[in-house]
C-alpha positions in Angstrom: 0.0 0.0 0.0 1.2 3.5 -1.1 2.6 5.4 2.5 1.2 8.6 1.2 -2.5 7.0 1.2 -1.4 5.6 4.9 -1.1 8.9 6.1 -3.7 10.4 4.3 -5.8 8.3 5.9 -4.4 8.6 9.4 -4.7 12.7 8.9 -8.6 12.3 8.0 -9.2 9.8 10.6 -7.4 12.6 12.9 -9.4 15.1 11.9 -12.8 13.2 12.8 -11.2 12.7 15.8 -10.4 16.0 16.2 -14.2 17.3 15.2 -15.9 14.6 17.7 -14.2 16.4 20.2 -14.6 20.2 19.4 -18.7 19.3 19.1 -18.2 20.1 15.5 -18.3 16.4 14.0 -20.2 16.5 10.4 -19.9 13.3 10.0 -23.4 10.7 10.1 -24.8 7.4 10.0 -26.6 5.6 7.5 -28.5 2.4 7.7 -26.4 -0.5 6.7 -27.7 -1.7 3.1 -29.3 -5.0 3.1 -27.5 -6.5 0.8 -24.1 -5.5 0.7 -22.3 -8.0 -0.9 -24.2 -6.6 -4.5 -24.1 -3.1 -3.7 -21.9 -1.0 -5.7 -21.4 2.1 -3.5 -18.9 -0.1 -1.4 -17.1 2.5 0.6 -16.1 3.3 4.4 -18.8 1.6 6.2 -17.8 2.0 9.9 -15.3 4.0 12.0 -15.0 3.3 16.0 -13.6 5.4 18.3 -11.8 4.0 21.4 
């Protein structure tokens, strides 16, 4: 995997953090799709927070 996409995605991932924090998150959740597997908007489907 290319490093630059690594830390791209650390530095996003940050930034959620980041905006969770501050009260300013604009992030959201959507229902799960019923069937995934054939579902062609495959994309980040969850992020947890520890």
């Amino acid at each position: 995997m290319n490093d630059d996409y690594v830390v791209q995605q650390k530095k996003t991932i940050q930034q959620m953090k980041d905006s969770i924090h501050q009260g300013q998150s604009k992030s959201s959740i959507v229902e799960m799709q019923s069937d995934y597997e054939n579902d062609d908007q495959t994309c980040l489907t969850s992020v947890a927070f520890t």
